mmCIF file of C-alpha atoms in Angstrom:
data_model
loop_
_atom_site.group_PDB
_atom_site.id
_atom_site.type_symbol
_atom_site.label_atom_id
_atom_site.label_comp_id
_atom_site.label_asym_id
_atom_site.label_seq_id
_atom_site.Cartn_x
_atom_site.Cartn_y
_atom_site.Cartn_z
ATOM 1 C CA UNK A 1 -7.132 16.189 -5.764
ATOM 2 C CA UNK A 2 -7.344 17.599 -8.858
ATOM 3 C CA UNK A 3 -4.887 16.307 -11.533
ATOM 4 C CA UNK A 4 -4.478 19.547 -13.572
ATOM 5 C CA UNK A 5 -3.997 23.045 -13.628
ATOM 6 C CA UNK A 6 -2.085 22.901 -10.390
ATOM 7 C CA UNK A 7 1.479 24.407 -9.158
ATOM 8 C CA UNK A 8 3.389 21.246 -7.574
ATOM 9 C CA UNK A 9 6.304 21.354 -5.435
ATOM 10 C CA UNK A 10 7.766 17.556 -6.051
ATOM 11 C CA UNK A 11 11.142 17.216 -3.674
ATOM 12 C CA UNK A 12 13.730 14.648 -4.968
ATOM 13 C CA UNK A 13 11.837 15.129 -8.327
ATOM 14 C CA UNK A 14 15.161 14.642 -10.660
ATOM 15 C CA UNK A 15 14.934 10.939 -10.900
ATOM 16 C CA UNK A 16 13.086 7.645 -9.787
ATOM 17 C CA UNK A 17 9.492 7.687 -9.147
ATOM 18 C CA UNK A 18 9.927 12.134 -8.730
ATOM 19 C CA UNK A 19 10.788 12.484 -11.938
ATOM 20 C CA UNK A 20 7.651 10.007 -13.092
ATOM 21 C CA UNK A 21 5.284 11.918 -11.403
ATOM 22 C CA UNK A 22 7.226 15.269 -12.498
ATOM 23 C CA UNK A 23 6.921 14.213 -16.273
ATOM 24 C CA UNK A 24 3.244 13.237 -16.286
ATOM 25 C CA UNK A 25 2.068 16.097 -14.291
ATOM 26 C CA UNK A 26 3.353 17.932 -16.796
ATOM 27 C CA UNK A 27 1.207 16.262 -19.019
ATOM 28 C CA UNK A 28 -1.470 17.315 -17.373
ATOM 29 C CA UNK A 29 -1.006 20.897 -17.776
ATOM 30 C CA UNK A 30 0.770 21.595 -14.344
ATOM 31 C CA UNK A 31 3.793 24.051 -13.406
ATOM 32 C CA UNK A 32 6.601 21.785 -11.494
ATOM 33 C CA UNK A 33 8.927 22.493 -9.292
ATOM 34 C CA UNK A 34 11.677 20.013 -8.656
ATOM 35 C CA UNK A 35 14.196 20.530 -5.982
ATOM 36 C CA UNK A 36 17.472 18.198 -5.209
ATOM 37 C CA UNK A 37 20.866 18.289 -4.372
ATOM 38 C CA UNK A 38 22.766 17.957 -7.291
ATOM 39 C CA UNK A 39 22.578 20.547 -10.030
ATOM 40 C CA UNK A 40 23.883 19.115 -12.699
ATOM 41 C CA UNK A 41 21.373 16.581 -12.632
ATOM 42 C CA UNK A 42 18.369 18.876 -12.119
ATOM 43 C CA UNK A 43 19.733 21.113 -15.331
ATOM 44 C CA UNK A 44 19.323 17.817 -17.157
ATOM 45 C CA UNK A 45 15.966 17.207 -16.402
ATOM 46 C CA UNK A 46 14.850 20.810 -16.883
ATOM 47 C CA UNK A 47 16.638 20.734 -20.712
ATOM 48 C CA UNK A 48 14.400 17.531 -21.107
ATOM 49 C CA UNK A 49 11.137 19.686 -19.949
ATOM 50 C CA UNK A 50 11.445 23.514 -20.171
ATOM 51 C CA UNK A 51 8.702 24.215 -18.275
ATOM 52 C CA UNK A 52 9.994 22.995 -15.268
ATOM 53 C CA UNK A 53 11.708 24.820 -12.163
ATOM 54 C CA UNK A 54 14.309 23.487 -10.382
ATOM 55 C CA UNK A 55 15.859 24.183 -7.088
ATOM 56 C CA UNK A 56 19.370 23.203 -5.671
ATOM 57 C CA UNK A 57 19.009 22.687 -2.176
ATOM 58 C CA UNK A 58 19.860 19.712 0.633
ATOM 59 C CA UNK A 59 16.874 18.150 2.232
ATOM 60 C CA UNK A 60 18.986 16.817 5.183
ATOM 61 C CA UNK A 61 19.994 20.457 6.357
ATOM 62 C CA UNK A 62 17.450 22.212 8.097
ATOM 63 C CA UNK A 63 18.382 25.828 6.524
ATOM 64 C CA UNK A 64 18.045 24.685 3.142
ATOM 65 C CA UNK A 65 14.502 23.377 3.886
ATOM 66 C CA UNK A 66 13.756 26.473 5.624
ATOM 67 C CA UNK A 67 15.150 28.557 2.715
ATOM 68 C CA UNK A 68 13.201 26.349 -0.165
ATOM 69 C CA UNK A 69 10.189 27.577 1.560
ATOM 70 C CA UNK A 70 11.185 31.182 2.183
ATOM 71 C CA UNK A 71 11.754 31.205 -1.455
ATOM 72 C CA UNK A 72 8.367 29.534 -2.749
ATOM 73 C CA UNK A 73 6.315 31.893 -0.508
ATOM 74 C CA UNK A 74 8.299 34.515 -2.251
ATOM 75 C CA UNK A 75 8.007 33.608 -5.517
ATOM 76 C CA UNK A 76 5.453 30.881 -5.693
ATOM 77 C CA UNK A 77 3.300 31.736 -3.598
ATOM 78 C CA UNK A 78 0.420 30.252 -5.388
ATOM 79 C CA UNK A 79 1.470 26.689 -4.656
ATOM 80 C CA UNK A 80 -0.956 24.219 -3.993
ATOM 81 C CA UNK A 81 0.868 20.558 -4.238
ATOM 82 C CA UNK A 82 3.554 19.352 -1.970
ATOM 83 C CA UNK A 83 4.496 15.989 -3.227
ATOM 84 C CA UNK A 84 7.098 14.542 -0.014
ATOM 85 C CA UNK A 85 9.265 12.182 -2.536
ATOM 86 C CA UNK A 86 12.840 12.393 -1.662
ATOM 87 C CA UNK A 87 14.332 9.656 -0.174
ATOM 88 C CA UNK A 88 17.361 7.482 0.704
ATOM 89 C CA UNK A 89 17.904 3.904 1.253
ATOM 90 C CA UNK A 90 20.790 2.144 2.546
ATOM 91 C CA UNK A 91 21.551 -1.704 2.266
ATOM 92 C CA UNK A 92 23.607 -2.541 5.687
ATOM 93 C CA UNK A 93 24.168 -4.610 8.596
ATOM 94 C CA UNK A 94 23.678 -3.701 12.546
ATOM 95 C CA UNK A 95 27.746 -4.068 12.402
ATOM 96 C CA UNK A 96 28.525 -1.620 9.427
ATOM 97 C CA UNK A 97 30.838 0.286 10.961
ATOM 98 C CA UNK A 98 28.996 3.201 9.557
ATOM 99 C CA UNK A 99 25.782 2.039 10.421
ATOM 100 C CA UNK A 100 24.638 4.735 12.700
ATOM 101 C CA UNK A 101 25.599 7.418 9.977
ATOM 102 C CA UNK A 102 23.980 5.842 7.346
ATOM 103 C CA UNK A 103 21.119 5.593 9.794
ATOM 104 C CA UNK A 104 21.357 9.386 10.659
ATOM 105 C CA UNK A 105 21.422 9.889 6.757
ATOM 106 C CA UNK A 106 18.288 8.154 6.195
ATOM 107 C CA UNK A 107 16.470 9.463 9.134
ATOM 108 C CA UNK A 108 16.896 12.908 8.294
ATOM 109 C CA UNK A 109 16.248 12.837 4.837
ATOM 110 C CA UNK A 110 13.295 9.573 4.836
ATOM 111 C CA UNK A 111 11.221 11.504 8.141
ATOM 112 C CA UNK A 112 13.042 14.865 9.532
ATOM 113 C CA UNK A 113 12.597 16.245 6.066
ATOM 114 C CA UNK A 114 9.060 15.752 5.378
ATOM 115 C CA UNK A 115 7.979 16.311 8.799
ATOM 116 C CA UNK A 116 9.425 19.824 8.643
ATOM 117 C CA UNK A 117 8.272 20.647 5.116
ATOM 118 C CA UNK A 118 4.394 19.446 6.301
ATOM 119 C CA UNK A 119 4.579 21.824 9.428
ATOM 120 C CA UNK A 120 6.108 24.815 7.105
ATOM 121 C CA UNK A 121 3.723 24.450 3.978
ATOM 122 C CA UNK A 122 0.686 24.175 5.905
ATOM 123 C CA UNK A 123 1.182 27.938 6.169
ATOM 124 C CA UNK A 124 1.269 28.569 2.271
ATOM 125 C CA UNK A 125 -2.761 30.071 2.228
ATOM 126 C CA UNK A 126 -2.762 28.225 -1.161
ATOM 127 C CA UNK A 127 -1.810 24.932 -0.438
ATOM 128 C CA UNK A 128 -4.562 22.193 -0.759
ATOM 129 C CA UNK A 129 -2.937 19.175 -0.845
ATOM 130 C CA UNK A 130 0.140 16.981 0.852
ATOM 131 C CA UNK A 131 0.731 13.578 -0.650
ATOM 132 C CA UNK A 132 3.680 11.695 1.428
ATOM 133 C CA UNK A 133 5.641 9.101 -0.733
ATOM 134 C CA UNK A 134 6.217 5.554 1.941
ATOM 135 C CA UNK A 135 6.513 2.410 0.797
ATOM 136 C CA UNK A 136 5.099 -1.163 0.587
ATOM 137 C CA UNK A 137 8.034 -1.317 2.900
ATOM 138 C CA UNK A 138 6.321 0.108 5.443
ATOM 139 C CA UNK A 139 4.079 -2.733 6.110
ATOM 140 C CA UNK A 140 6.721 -5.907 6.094
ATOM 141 C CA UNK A 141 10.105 -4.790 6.160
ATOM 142 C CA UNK A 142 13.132 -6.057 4.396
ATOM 143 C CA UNK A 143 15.769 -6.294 7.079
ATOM 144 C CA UNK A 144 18.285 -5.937 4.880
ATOM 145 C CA UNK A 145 17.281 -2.044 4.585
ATOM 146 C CA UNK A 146 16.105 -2.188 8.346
ATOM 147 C CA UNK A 147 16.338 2.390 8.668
ATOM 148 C CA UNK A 148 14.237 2.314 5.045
ATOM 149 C CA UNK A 149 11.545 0.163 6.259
ATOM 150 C CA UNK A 150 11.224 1.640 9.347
ATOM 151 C CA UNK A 151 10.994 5.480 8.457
ATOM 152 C CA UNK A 152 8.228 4.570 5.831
ATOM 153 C CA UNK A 153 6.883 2.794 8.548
ATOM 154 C CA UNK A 154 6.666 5.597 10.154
ATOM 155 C CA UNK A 155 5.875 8.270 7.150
ATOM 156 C CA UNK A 156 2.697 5.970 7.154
ATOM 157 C CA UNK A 157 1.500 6.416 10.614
ATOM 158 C CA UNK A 158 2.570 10.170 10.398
ATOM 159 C CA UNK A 159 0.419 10.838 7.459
ATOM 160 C CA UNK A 160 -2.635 8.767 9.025
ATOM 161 C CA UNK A 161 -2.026 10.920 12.206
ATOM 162 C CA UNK A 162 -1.718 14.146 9.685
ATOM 163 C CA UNK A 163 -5.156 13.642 7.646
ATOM 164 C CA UNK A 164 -6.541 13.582 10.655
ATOM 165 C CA UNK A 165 -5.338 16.695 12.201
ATOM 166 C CA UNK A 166 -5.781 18.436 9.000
ATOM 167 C CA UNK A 167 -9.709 16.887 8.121
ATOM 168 C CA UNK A 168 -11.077 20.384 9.268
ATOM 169 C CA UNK A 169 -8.506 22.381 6.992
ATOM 170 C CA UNK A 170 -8.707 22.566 3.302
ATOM 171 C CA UNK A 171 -5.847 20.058 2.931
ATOM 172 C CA UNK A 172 -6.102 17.055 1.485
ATOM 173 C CA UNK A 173 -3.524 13.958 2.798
ATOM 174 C CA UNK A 174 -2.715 11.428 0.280
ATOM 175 C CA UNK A 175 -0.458 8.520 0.955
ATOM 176 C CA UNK A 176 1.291 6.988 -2.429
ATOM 177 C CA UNK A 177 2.556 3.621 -1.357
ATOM 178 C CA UNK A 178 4.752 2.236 -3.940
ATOM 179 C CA UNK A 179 6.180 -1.005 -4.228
ATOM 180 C CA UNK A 180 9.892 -1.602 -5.453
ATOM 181 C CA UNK A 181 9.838 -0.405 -8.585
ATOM 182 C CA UNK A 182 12.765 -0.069 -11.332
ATOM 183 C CA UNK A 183 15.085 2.674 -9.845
ATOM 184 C CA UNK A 184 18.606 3.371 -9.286
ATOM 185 C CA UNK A 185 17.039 3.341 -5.313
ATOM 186 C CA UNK A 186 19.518 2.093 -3.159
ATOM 187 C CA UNK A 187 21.859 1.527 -6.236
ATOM 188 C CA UNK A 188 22.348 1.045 -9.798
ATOM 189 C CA UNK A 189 21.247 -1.969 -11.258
ATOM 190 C CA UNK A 190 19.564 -3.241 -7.869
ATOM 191 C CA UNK A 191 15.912 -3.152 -9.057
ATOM 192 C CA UNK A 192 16.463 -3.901 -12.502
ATOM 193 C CA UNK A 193 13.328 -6.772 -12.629
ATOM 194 C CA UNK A 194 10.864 -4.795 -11.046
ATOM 195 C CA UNK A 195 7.988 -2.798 -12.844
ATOM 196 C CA UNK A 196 8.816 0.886 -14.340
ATOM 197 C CA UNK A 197 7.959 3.872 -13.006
ATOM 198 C CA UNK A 198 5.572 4.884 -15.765
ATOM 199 C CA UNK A 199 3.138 1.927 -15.044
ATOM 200 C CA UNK A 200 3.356 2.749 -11.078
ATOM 201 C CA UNK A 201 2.818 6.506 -11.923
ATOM 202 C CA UNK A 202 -0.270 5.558 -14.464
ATOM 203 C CA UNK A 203 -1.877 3.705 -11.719
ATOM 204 C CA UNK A 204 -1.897 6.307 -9.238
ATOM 205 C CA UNK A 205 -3.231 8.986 -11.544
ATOM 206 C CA UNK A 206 -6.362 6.599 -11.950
ATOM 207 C CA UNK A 207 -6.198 6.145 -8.488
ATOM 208 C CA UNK A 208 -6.111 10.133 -7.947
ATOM 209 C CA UNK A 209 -9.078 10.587 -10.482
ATOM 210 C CA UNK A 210 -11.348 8.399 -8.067
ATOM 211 C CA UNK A 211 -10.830 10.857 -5.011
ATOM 212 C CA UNK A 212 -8.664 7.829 -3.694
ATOM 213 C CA UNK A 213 -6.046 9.321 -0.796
ATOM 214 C CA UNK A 214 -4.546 5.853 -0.634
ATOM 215 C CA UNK A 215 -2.464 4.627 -3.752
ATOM 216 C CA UNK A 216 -1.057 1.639 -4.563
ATOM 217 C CA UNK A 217 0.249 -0.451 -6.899
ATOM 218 C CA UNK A 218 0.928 -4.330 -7.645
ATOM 219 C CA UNK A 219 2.732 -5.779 -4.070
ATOM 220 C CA UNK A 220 2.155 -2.852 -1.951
ATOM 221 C CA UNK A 221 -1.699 -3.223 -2.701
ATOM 222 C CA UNK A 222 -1.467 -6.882 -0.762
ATOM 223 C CA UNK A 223 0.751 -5.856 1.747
ATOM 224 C CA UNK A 224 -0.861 -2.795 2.901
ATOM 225 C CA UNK A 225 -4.168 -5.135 2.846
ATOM 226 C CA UNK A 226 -2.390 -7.786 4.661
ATOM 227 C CA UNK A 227 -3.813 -9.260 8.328
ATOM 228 C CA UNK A 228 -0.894 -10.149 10.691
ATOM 229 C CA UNK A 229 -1.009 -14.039 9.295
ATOM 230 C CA UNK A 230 -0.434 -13.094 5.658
ATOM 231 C CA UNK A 231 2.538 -10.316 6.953
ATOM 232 C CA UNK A 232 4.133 -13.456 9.064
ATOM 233 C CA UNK A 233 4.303 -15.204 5.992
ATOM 234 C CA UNK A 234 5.337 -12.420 3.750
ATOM 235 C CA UNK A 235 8.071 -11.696 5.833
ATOM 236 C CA UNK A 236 9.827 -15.015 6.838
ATOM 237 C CA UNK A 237 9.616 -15.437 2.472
ATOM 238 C CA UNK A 238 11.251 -12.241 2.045
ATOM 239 C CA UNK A 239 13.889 -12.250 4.916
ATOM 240 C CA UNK A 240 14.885 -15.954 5.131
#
């Protein structure tokens, strides 16, 4: 992928690692689109950075997904990025009463979402590459986020599965695996001690300059190298 010069679709690109990759894109002489659901928080970001376009729409509702595409074909049709970002995570227990909503919630937003976006941009004649946001989650869950884990887990194997159905296309699959990083993901305040965005998102532009369609960063480079010994281990540390 090319790091410049591009037009880039980022969804959930108002805060967290979206809005990293949003900023320094940017940087790199790109146009950005940002879509999310609240408005008042996407007019923020877009008085921070002019250039950027924003979009109010819900990920989780199939019409609005179908209607953010509809309306980039219309008026951006030149888009060539779709950066799959947007995500939610839920800490709960099996006997949350509102477990299997909050499940739901993450489902449709964490895999539905992307899924649907893939099999809709792929039409965009312009489009050239798909990068899919998972997680060093994917690899060893934390059971304390047991839907989180497991639709990363499964973003992974549906973008190894999608680079391969698309390896005769034009488009280009890239799988950005970060590890917990210092967001209000989950909740305010909950990853407070981890590493900031901007080093994450400075890694994986080096990574992107080396033609690498893997990226990771700190943990989620050992886990997603890990053999099932090492992921044991990992996981009876992290879930004791």
């Amino acid at each position: 992928m090319k790091i410049s010069n591009n037009k880039i679709l980022i969804t959930g690109g108002a805060s967290g690692i979206g809005l990293g990759l949003a900023e320094r894109f940017i940087k790199e002489n790109n146009t950005v689109i940002i879509c999310g659901r609240r408005e008042a928080t996407l007019k923020e970001v877009a008085d921070r950075f002019p250039s950027i376009i924003t979009r109010t729409c819900d990920l989780g509702i199939e019409t609005d997904r179908v209607d953010l595409y509809n309306w980039i074909a219309e008026n951006h049709s030149d888009l060539n990025v779709l950066i799959n970002n947007a995500g939610v995570q839920n800490w709960m227990d099996i006997s949350d009463p509102n477990f299997y909503k909050k499940a739901n919630d993450e489902i449709t937003t964490n895999i539905v979402a992307p899924v649907h976006l893939a099999n809709l941009f792929i039409n965009l004649k312009s489009i050239k590459t798909i990068i899919n946001v998972t997680s060093g989650l994917a690899f060893i869950p934390l059971s304390k986020i047991p839907i989180y884990c497991a639709t990363k887990a499964f973003m992974r194997s549906f973008t190894l599965s999608l680079r391969h159905l698309l390896k005769s296309s034009d488009i280009e699959v890239i799988e950005m695996i970060p590890p917990a990083l210092n967001t209000d993901l989950g909740a305010i305040g909950m990853h407070d001690e981890h590493p900031p965005v901007s080093d994450f998102v400075e890694s994986v532009f080096a990574q992107l300059e080396e033609g690498k369609t893997e990226l990771t960063f700190g943990t989620s480079e050992t886990r997603a190298n890990a053999n099932n010994e090492v992921i044991n281990d990992y996981f009876n540390k992290m879930n004791p």
